[in-house]
Short mmCIF file of C-alpha atoms in Angstrom, two decimals:
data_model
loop_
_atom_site.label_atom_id
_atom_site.label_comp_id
_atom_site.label_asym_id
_atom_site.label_seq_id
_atom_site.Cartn_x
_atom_site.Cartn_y
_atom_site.Cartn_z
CA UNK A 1 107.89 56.39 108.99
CA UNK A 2 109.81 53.58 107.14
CA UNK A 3 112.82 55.38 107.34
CA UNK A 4 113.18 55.01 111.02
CA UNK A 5 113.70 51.33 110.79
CA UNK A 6 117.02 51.87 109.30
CA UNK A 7 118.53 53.06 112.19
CA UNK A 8 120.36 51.46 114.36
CA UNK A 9 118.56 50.15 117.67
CA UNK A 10 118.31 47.44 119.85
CA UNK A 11 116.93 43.85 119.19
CA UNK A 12 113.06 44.31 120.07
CA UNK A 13 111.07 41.10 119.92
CA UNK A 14 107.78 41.35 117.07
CA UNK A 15 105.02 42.43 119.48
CA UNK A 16 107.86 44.99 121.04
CA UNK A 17 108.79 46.08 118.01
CA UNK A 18 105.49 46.77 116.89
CA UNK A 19 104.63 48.44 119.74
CA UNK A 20 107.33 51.19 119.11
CA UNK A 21 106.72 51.81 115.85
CA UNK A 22 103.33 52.57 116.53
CA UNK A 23 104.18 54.84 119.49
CA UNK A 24 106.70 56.58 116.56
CA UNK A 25 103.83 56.87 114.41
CA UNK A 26 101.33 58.18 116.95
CA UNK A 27 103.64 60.98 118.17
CA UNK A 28 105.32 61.63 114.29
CA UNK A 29 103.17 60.49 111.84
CA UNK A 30 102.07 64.15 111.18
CA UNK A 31 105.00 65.42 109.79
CA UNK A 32 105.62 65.32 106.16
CA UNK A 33 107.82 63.07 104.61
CA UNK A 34 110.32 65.84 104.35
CA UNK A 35 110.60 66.67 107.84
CA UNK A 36 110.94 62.79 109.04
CA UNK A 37 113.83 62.70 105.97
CA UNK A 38 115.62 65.73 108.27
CA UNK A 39 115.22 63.67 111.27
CA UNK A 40 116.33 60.28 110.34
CA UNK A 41 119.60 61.85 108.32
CA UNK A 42 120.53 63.98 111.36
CA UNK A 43 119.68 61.22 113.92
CA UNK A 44 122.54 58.92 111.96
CA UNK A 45 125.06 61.40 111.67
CA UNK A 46 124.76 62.61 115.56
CA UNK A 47 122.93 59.53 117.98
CA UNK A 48 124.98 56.06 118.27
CA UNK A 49 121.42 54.40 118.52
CA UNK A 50 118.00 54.42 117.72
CA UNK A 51 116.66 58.31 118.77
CA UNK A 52 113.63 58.27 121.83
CA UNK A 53 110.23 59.57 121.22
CA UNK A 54 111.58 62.74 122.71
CA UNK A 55 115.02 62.84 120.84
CA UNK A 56 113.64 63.01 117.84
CA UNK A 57 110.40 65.84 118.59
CA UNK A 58 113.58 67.56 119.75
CA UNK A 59 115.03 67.01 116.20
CA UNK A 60 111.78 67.96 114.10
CA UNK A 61 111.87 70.95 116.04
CA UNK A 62 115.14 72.07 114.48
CA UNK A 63 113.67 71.52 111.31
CA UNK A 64 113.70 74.85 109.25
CA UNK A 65 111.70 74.15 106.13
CA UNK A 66 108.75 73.57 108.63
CA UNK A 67 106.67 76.55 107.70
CA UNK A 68 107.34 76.29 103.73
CA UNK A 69 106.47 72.44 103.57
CA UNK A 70 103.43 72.57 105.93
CA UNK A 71 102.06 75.38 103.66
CA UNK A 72 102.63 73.33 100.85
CA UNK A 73 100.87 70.58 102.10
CA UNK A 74 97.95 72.52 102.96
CA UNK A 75 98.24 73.78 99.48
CA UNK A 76 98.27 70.43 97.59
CA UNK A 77 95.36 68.96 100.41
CA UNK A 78 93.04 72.09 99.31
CA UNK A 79 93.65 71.33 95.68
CA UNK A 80 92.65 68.00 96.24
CA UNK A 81 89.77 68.82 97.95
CA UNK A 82 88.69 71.19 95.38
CA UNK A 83 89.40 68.61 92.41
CA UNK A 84 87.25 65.91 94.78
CA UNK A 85 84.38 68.31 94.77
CA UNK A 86 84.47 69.17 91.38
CA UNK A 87 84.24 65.67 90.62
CA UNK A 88 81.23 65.10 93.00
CA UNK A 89 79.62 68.00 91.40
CA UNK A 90 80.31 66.61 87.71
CA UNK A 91 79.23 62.83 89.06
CA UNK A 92 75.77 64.46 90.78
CA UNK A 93 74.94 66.31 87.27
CA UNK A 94 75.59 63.57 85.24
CA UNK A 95 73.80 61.07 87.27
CA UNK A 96 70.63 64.20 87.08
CA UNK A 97 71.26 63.92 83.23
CA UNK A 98 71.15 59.93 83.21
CA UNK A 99 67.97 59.72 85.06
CA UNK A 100 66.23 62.91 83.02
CA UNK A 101 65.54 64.87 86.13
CA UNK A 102 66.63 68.46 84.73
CA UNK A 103 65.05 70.22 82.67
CA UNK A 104 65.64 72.44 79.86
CA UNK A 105 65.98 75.68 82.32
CA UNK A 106 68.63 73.60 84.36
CA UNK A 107 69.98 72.23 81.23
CA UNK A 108 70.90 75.59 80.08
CA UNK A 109 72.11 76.65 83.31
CA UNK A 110 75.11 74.09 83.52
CA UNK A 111 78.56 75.37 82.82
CA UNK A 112 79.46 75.04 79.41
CA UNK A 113 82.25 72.11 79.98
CA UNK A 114 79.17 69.82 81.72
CA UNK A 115 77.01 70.56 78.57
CA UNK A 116 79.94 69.30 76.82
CA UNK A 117 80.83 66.45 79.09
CA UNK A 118 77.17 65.43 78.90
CA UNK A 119 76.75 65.36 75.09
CA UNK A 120 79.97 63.56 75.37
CA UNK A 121 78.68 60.50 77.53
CA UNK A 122 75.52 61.06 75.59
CA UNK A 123 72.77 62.46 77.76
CA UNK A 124 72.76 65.52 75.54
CA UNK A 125 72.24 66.37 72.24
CA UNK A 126 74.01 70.13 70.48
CA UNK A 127 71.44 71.01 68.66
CA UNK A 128 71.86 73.70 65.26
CA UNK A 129 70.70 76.47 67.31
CA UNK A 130 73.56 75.92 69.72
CA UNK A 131 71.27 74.94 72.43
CA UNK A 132 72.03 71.22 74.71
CA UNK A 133 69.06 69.40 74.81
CA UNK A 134 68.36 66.38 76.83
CA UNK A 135 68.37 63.01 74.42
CA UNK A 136 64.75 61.57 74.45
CA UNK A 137 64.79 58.21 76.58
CA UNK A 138 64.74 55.35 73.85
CA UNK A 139 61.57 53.76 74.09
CA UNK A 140 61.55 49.67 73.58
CA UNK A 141 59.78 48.40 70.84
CA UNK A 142 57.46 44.83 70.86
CA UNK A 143 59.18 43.04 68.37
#
């Protein structure tokens, strides 16, 4: 939405100016960054001033690459939200291995890449018949 302020308009006091921009934002600020690129680019070469609310929907919707880029930001936001859950999953199991609430059964259950992660951050232990183990808790000693 930055890219509007660059072009030309009318002197707006602060509070006015502020005041557009978020009316811009409301009514815009769901297109990608590609599509408000489109706008701003064709809204210099063809408006003498700053585009209305209304000028420039009619603009975005005389965007082409609409479907492609919307797709493709649905396709990076679902990749997020997979790599977000992943790591929630990962946190949840190490935090389990931390506090020694799985046992051996659920131990063995984990993908392969969390046993590894695990033994890694030392929780587990690879023992020489290939099996993860949970490390014993250290027990302090009177000294």
């Amino acid at each position: 939405m930055r890219s509007l302020s660059i072009l030309p308009s009318r002197a707006d006091d602060e509070v006015t100016g502020k005041l557009r921009l978020n009316i811009y934002h409301r009514m815009m600020g769901q297109y990608p960054r590609a599509a408000i690129a489109y706008m701003v680019e064709t809204a210099l070469s063809t408006l003498d001033w700053f585009p209305t609310p209304k000028q420039c929907l009619e603009i975005l919707a005389g965007w082409k690459d609409h479907d492609a880029v919307v797709h493709k930001h649905r396709t990076v936001m679902a990749a997020s939200a997979v790599r977000q859950e992943r790591q929630a999953r990962l946190n949840d199991v190490m935090e389990a291995l931390y506090r020694r609430d799985l046992d051996q059964d659920q131990i063995d259950a984990l993908p392969e890449q969390m046993k590894v992660i695990g033994a890694e951050r030392g929780f587990l232990r690879l023992h020489d018949d290939g099996v993860y183990r949970a490390r014993p808790v250290p027990v302090p000693t009177d000294g």
